[in-house]
PDB file of C-alpha atoms in Angstrom:
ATOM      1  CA  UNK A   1      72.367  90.784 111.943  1.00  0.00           C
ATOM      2  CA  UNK A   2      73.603  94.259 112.916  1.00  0.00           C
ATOM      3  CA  UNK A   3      75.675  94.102 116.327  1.00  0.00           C
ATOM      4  CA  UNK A   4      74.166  96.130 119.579  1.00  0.00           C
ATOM      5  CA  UNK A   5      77.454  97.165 120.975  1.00  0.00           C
ATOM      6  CA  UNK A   6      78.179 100.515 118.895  1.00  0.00           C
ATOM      7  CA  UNK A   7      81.687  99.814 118.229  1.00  0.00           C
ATOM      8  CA  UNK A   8      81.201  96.378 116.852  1.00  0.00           C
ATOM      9  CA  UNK A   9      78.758  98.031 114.722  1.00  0.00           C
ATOM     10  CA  UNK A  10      81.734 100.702 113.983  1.00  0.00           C
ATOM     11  CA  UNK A  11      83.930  97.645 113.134  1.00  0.00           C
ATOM     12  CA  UNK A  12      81.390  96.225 110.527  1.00  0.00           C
ATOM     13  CA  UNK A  13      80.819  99.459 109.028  1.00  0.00           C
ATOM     14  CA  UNK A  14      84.744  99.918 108.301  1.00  0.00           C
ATOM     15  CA  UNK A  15      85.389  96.438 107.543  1.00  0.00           C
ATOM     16  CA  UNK A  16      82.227  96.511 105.022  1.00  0.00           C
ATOM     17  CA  UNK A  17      83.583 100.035 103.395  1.00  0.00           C
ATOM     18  CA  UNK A  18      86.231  98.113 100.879  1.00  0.00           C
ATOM     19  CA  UNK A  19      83.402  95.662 100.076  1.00  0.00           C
ATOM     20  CA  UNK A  20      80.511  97.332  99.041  1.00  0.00           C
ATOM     21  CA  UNK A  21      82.207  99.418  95.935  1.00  0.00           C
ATOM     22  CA  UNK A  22      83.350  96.362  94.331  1.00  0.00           C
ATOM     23  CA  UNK A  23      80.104  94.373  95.154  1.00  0.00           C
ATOM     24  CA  UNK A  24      77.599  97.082  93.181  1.00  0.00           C
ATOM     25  CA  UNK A  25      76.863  97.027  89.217  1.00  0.00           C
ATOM     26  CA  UNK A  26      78.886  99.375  87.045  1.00  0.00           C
ATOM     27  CA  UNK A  27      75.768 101.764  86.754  1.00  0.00           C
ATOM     28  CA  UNK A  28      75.823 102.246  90.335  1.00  0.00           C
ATOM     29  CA  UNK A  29      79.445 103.320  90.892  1.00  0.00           C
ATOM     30  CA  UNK A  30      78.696 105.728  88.269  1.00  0.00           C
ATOM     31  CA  UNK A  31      75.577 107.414  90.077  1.00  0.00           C
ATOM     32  CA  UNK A  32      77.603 106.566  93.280  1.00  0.00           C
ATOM     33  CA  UNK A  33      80.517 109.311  91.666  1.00  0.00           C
ATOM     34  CA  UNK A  34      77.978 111.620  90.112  1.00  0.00           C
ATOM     35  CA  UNK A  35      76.365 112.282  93.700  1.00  0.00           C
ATOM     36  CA  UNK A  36      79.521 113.183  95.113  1.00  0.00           C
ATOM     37  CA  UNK A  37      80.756 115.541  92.400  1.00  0.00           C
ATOM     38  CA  UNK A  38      82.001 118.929  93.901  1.00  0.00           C
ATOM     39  CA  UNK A  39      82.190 120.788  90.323  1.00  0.00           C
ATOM     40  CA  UNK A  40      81.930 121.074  86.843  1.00  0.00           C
ATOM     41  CA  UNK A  41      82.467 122.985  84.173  1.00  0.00           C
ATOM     42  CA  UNK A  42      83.032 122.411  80.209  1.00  0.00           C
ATOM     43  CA  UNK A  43      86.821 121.014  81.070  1.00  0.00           C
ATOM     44  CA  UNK A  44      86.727 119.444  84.703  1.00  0.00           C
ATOM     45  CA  UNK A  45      84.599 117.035  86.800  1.00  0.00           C
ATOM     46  CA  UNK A  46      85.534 117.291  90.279  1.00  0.00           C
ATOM     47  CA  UNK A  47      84.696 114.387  92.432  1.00  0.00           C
ATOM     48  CA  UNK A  48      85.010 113.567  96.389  1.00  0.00           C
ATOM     49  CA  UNK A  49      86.627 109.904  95.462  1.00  0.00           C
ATOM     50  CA  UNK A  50      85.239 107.122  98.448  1.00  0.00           C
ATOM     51  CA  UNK A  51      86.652 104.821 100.429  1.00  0.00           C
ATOM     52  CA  UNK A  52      88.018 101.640  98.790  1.00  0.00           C
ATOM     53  CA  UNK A  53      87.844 102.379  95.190  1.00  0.00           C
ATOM     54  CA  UNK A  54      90.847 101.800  93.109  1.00  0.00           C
ATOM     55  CA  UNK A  55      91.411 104.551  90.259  1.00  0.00           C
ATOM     56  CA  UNK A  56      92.964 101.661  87.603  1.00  0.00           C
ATOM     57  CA  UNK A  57      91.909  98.317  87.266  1.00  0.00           C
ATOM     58  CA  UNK A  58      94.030  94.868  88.039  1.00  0.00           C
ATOM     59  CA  UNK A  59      93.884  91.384  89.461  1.00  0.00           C
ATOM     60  CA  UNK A  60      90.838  91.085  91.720  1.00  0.00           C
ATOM     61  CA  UNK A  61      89.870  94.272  91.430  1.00  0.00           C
ATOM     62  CA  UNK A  62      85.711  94.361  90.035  1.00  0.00           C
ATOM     63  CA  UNK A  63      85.037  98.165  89.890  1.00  0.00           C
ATOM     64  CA  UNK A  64      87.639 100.653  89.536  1.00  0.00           C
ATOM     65  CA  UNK A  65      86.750 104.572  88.557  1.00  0.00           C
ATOM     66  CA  UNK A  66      88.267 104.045  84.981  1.00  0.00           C
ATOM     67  CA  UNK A  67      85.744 101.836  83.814  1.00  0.00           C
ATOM     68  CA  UNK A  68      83.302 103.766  84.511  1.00  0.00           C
ATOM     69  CA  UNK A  69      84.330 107.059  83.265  1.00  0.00           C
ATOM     70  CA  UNK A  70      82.242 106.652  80.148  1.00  0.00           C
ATOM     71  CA  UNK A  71      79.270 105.950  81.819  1.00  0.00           C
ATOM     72  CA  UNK A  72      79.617 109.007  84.894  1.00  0.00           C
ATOM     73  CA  UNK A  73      79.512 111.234  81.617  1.00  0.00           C
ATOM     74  CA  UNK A  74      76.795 109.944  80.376  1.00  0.00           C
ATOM     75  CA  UNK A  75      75.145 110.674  83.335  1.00  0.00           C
ATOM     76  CA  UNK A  76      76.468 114.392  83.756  1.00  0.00           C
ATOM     77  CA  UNK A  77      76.005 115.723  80.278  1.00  0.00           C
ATOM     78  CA  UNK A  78      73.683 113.676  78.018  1.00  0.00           C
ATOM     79  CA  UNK A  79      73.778 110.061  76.001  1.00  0.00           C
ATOM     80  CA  UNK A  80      76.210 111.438  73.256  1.00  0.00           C
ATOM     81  CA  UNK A  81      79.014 112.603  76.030  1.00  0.00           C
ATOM     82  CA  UNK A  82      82.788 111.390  75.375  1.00  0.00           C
ATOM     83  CA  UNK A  83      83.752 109.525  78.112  1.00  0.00           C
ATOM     84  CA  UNK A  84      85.845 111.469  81.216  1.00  0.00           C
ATOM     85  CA  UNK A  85      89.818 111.254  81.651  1.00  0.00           C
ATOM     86  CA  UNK A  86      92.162 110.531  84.289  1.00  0.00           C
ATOM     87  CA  UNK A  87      94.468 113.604  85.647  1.00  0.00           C
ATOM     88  CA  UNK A  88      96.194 111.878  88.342  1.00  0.00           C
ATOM     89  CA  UNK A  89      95.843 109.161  91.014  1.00  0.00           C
ATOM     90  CA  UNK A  90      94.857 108.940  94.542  1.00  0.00           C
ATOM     91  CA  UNK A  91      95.345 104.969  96.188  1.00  0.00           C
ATOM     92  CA  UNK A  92      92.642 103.050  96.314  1.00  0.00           C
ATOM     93  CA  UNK A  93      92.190 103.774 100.178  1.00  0.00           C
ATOM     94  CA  UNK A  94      92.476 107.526  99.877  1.00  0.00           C
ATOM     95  CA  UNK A  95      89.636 109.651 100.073  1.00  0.00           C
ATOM     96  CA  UNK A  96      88.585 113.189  98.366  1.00  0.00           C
ATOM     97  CA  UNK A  97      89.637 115.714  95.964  1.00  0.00           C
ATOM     98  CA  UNK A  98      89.919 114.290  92.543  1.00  0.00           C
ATOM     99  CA  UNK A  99      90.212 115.857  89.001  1.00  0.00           C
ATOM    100  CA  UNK A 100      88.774 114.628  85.827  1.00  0.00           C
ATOM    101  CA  UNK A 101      88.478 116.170  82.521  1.00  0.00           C
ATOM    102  CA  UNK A 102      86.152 116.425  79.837  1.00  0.00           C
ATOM    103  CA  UNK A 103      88.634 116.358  77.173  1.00  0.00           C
ATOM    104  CA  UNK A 104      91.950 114.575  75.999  1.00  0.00           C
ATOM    105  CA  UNK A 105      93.688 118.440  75.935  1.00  0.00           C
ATOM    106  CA  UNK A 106      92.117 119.538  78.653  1.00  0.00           C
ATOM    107  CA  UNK A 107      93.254 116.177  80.566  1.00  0.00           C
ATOM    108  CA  UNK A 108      97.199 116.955  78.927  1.00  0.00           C
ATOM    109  CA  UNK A 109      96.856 120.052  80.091  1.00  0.00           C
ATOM    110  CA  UNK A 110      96.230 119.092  83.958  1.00  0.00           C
ATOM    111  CA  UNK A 111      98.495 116.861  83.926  1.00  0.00           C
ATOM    112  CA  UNK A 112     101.483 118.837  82.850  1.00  0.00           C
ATOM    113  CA  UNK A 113     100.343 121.136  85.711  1.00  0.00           C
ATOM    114  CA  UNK A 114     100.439 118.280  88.425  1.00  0.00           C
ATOM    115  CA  UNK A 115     103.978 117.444  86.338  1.00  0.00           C
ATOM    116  CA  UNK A 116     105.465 120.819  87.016  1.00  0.00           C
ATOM    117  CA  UNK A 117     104.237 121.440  90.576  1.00  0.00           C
ATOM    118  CA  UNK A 118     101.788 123.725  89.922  1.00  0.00           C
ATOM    119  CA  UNK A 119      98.752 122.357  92.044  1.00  0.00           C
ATOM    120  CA  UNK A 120      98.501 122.694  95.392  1.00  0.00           C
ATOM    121  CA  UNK A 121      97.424 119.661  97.463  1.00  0.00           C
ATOM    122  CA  UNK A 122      96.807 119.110 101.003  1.00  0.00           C
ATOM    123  CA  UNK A 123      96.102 116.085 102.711  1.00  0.00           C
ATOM    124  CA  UNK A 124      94.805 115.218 106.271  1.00  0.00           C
ATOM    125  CA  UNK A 125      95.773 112.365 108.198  1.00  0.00           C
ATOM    126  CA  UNK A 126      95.544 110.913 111.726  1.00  0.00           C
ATOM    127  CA  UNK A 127      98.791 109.368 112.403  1.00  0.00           C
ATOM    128  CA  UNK A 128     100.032 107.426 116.007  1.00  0.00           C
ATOM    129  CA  UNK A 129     102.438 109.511 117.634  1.00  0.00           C
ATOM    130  CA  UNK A 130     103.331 112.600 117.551  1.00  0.00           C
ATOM    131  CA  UNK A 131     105.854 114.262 114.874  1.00  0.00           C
ATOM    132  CA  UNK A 132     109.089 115.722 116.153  1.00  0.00           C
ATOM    133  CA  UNK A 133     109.247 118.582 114.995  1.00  0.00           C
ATOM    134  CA  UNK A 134     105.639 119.239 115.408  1.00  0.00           C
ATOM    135  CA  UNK A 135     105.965 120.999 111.479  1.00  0.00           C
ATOM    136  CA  UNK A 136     108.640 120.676 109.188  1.00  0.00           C
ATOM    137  CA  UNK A 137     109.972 119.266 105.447  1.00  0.00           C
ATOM    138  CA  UNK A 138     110.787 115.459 104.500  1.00  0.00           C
ATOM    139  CA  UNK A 139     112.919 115.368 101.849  1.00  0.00           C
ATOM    140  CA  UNK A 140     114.385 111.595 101.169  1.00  0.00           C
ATOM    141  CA  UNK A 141     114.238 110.078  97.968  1.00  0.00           C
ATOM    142  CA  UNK A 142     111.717 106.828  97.371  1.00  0.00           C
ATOM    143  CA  UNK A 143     112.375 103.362  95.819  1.00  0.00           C
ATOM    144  CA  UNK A 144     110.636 100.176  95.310  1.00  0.00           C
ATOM    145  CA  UNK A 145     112.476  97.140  97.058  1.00  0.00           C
ATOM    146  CA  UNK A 146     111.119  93.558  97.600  1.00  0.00           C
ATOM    147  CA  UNK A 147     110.974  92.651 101.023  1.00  0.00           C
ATOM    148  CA  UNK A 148     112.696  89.824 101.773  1.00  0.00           C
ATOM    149  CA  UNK A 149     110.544  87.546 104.339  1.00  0.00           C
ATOM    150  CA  UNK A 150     108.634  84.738 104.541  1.00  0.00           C
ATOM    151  CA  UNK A 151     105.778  86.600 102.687  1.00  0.00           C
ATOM    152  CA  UNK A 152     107.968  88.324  99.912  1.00  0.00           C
ATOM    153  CA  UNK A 153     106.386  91.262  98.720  1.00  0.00           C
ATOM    154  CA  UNK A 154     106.953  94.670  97.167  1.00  0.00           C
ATOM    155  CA  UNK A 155     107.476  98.265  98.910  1.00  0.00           C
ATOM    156  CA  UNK A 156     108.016 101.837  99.052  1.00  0.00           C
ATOM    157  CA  UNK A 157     110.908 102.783 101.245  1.00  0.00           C
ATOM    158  CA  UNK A 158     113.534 105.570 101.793  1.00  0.00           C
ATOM    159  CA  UNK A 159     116.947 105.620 100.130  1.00  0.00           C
ATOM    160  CA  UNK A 160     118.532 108.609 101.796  1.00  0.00           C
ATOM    161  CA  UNK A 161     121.484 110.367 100.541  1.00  0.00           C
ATOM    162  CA  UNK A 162     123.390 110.229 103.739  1.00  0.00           C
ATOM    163  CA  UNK A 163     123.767 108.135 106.650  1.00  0.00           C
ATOM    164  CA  UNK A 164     125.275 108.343 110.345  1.00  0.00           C
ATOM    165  CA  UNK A 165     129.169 106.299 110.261  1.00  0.00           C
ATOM    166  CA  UNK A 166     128.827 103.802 113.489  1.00  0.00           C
ATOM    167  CA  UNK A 167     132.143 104.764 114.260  1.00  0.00           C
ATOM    168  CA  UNK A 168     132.530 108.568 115.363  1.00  0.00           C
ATOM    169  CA  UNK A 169     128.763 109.539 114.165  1.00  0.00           C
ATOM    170  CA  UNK A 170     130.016 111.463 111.433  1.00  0.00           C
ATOM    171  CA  UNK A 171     127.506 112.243 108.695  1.00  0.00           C
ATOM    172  CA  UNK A 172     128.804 110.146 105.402  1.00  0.00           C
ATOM    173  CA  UNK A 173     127.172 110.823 101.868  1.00  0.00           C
ATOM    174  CA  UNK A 174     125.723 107.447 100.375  1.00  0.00           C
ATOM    175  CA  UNK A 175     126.170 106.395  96.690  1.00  0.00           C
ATOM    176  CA  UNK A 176     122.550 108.046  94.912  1.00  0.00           C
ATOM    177  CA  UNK A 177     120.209 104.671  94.369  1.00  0.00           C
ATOM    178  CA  UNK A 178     119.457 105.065  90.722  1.00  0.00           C
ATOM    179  CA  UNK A 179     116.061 103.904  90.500  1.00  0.00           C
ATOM    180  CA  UNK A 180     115.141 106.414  93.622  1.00  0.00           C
ATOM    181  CA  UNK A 181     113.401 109.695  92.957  1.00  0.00           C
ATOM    182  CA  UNK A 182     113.329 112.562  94.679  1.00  0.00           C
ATOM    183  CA  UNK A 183     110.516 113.165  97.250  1.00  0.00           C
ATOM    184  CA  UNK A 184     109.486 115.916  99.328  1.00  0.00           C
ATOM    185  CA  UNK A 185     106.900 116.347 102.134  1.00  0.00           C
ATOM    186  CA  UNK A 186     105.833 119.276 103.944  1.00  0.00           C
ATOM    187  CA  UNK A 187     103.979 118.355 107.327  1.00  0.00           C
ATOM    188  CA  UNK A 188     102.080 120.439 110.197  1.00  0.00           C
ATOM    189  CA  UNK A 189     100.474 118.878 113.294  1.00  0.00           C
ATOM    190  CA  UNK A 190      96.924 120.269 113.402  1.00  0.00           C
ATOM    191  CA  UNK A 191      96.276 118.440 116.521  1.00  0.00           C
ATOM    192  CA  UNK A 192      97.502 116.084 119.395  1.00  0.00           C
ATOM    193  CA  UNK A 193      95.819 113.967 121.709  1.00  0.00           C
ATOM    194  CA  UNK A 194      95.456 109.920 122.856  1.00  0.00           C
ATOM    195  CA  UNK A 195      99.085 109.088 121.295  1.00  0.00           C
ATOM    196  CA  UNK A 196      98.047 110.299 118.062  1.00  0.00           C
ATOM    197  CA  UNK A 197      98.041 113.157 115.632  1.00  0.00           C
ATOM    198  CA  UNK A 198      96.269 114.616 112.847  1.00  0.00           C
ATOM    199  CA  UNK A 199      98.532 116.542 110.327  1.00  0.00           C
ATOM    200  CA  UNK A 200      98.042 118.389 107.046  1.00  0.00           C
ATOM    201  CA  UNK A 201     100.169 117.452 104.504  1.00  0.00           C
ATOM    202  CA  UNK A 202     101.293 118.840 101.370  1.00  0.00           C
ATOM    203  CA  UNK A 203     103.075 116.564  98.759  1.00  0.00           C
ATOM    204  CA  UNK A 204     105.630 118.877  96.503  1.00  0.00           C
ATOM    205  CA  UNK A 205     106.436 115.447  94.411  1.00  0.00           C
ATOM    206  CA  UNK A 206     104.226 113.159  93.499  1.00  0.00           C
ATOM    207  CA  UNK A 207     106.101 109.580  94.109  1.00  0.00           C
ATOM    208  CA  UNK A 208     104.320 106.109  94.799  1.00  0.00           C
ATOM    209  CA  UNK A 209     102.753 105.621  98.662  1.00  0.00           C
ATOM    210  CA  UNK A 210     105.212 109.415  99.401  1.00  0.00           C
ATOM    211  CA  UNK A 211     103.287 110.544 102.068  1.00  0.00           C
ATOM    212  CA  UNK A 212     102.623 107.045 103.884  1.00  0.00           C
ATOM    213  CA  UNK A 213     106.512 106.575 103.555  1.00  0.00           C
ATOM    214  CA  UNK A 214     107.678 109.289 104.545  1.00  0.00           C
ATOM    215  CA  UNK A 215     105.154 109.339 107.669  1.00  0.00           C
ATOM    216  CA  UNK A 216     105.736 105.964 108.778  1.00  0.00           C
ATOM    217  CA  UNK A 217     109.974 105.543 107.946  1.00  0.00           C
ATOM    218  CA  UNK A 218     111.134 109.208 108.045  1.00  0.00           C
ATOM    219  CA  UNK A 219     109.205 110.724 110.790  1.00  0.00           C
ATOM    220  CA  UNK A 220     108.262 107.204 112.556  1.00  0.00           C
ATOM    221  CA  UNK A 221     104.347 108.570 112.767  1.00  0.00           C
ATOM    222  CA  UNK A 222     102.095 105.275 110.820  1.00  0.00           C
ATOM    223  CA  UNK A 223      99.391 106.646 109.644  1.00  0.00           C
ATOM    224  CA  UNK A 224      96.518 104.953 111.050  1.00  0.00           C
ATOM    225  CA  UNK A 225      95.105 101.822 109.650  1.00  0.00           C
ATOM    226  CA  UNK A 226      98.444 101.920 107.237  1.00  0.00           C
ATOM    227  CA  UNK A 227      99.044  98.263 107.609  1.00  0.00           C
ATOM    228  CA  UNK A 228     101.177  98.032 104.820  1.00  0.00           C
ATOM    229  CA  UNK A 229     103.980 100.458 106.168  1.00  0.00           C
ATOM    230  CA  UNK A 230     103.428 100.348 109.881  1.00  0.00           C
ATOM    231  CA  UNK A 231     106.073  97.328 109.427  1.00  0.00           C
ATOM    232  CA  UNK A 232     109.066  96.677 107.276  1.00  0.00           C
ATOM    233  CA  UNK A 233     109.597  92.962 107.198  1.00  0.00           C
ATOM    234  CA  UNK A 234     105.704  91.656 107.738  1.00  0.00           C
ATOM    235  CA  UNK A 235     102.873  92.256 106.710  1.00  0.00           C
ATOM    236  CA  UNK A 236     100.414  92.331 109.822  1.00  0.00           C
ATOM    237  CA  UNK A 237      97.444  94.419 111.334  1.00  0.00           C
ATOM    238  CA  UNK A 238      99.228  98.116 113.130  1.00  0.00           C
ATOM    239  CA  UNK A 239      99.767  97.621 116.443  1.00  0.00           C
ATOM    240  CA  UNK A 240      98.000 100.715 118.522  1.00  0.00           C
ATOM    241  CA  UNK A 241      99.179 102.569 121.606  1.00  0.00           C
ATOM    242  CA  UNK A 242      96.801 101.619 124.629  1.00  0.00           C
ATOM    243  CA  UNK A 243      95.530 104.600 124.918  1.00  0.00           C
ATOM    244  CA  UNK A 244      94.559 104.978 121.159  1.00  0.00           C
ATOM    245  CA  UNK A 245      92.451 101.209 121.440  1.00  0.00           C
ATOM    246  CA  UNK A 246      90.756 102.368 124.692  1.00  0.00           C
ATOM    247  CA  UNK A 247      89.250 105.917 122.955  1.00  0.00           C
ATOM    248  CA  UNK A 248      88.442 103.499 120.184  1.00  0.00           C
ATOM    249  CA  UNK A 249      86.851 101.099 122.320  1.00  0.00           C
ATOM    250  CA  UNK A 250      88.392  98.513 120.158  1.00  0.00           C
ATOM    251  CA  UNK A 251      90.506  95.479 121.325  1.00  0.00           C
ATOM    252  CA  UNK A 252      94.228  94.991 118.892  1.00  0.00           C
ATOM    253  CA  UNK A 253      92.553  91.504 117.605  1.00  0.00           C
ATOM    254  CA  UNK A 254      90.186  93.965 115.634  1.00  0.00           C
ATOM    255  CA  UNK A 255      92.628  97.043 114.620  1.00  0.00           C
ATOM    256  CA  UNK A 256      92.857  94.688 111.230  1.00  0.00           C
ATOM    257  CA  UNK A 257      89.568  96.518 110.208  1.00  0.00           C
ATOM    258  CA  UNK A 258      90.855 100.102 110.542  1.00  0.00           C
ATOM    259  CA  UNK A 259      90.976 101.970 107.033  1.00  0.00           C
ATOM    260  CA  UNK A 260      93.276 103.834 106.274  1.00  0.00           C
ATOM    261  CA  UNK A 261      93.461 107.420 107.886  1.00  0.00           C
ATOM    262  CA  UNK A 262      94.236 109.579 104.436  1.00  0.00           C
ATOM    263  CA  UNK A 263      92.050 112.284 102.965  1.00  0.00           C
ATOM    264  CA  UNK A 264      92.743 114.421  99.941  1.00  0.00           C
ATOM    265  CA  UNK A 265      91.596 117.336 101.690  1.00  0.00           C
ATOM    266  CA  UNK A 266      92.053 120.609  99.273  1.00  0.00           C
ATOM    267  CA  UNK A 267      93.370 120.799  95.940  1.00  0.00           C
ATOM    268  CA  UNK A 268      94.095 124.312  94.207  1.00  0.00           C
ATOM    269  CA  UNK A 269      94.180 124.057  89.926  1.00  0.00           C
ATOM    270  CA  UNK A 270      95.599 127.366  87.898  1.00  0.00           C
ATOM    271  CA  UNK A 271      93.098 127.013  85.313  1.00  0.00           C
ATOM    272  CA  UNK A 272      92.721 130.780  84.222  1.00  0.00           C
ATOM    273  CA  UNK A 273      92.077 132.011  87.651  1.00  0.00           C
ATOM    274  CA  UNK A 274      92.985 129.420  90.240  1.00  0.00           C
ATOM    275  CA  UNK A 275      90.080 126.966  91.015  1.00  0.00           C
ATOM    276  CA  UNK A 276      89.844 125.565  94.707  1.00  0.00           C
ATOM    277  CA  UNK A 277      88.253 122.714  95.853  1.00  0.00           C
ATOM    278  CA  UNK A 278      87.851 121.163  98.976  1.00  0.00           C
ATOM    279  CA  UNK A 279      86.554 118.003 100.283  1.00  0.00           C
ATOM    280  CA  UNK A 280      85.307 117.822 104.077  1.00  0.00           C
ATOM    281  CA  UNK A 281      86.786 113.974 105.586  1.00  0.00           C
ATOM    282  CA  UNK A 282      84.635 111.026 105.019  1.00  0.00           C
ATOM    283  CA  UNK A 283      82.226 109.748 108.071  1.00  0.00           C
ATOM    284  CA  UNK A 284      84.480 107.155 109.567  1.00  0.00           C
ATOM    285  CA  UNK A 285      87.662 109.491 109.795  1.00  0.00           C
ATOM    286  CA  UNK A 286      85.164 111.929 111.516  1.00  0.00           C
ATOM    287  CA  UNK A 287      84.104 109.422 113.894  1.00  0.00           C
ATOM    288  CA  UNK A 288      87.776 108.525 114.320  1.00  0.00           C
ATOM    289  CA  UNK A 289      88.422 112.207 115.181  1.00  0.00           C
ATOM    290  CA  UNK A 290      85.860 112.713 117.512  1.00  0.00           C
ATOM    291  CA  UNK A 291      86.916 109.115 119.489  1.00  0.00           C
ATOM    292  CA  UNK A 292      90.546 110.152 119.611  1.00  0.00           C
ATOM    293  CA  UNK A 293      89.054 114.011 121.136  1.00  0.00           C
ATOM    294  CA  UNK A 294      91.326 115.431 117.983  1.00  0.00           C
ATOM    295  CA  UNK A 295      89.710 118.429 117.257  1.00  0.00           C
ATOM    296  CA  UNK A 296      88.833 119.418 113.871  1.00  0.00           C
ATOM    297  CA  UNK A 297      90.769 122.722 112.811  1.00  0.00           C
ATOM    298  CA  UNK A 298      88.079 125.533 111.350  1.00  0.00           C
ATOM    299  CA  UNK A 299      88.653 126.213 107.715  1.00  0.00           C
TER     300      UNK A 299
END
């Protein structure tokens, strides 16, 4: 039964997103991944990665894109293909620009370039509030800690190298966490309105959840539908800004269903000449966009 009032059919539509790539058959996913590919050539595939869909496999998870890299190759070349290879990762909730190779060197060979900084991503994401300053550089180091509530569980947080002494409000270096690594975040507001923000992001590291971090603990801008760091001690649907749930038309009992606001927008590869790619944001986050009255930069 499909819901008359537009926004509850939003809500379904978001909610189903997650859902329906681990619900279809193997085969699928693969023809799924070969519609959206941006590029090939005889060492890349270049696909606009959906909603939902975890790169690597694990508990729960059904279909993930690794399984069916043998297939999608199938599909792209002819039946005696060799199966595709993993570059690098995007989350499971992060949309566009991804990079897959035809071969185990040519796969090496990307991957010492993501290693080494040498590719040039930029992300997009709608975040609640608004950045201060409007563009700037994170640069605190990431580690894993559990948090300790009454749901335990694991996350990213910041382990900076100084802090502010209670005292006088002198700044006082802090003993270097050993397990943290270094992480660095460039940031520029694109646009503001309806106590949010969409920014354009471009990771120089490549740490675990960097950009979510650093948004939500270092520049205290969630991204939206970032449930997992909108909070440090729970975990619990984002609370929105009135303002953001009225544009939205959507009541805080339902900001649960939000996805996450993240897009893999561009992606430039030194392969020979540089290659650049570019992946416009999914349906949902345009929608979003266009509800919040953020207006879409021109590339």
């Amino acid at each position: 039964q499909i819901p008359k009032d537009p926004t509850q059919r939003w809500l379904r539509e978001l909610a189903a997103l997650s859902q329906q790539v681990q619900q279809v058959h193997p085969n699928v996913l693969a023809k799924i991944l070969k519609e959206r590919t941006v590029y090939q050539n005889e060492e890349i595939v270049v696909i606009d990665k959906p909603y939902g869909l975890p790169v690597h496999g694990g508990p729960g998870i059904k279909n993930c894109i690794a399984d069916v890299l043998p297939i999608l190759a199938k599909m792209l070349e002819n039946m005696k293909a060799d199966p595709l290879h993993l570059c690098h990762r995007l989350d499971k909730e992060t949309t566009g620009v991804m990079v897959l190779a035809r071969s185990k060197e040519a796969a090496e060979k990307i991957r010492l370039l993501f290693k080494t900084r040498q590719v040039e991503k930029i992300y997009w994401a709608i975040v609640l509030g608004d950045p201060d300053p409007v563009e700037g550089v994170v640069e605190i180091p990431i580690v894993e800690k559990e948090v300790k509530s009454h749901q335990s569980h694991y996350k990213m947080t910041l382990a900076p190298n100084y802090r502010l002494c209670p005292e006088d409000g002198r700044v006082v270096r802090v003993r270097k966490n050993r397990s943290a690594e270094s992480a660095v975040t460039r940031y520029r507001r694109l646009a503001a309105a309806s106590a949010c923000s969409l920014l354009e992001l471009q990771p120089i590291t490549g740490v675990k959840h960097q950009i979510r971090v650093h948004l939500a603990y270092g520049l205290g801008c969630p991204i939206l539908g970032d449930h997992k760091y909108s909070h440090w001690s729970k975990l619990a649907p984002q609370k929105l800004p009135e303002l953001t749930l009225r544009r939205l038309k959507l009541e805080q009992s339902k900001a649960r269903h939000l996805p996450l606001h993240l897009h893999a927008h561009r992606l430039c590869l030194p392969l020979g000449q540089p290659l650049d790619f570019v992946c416009k944001p999914p349906l949902f986050f345009q929608k979003t966009l266009r509800k919040l009255e953020l207006d879409i930069p021109k590339d």
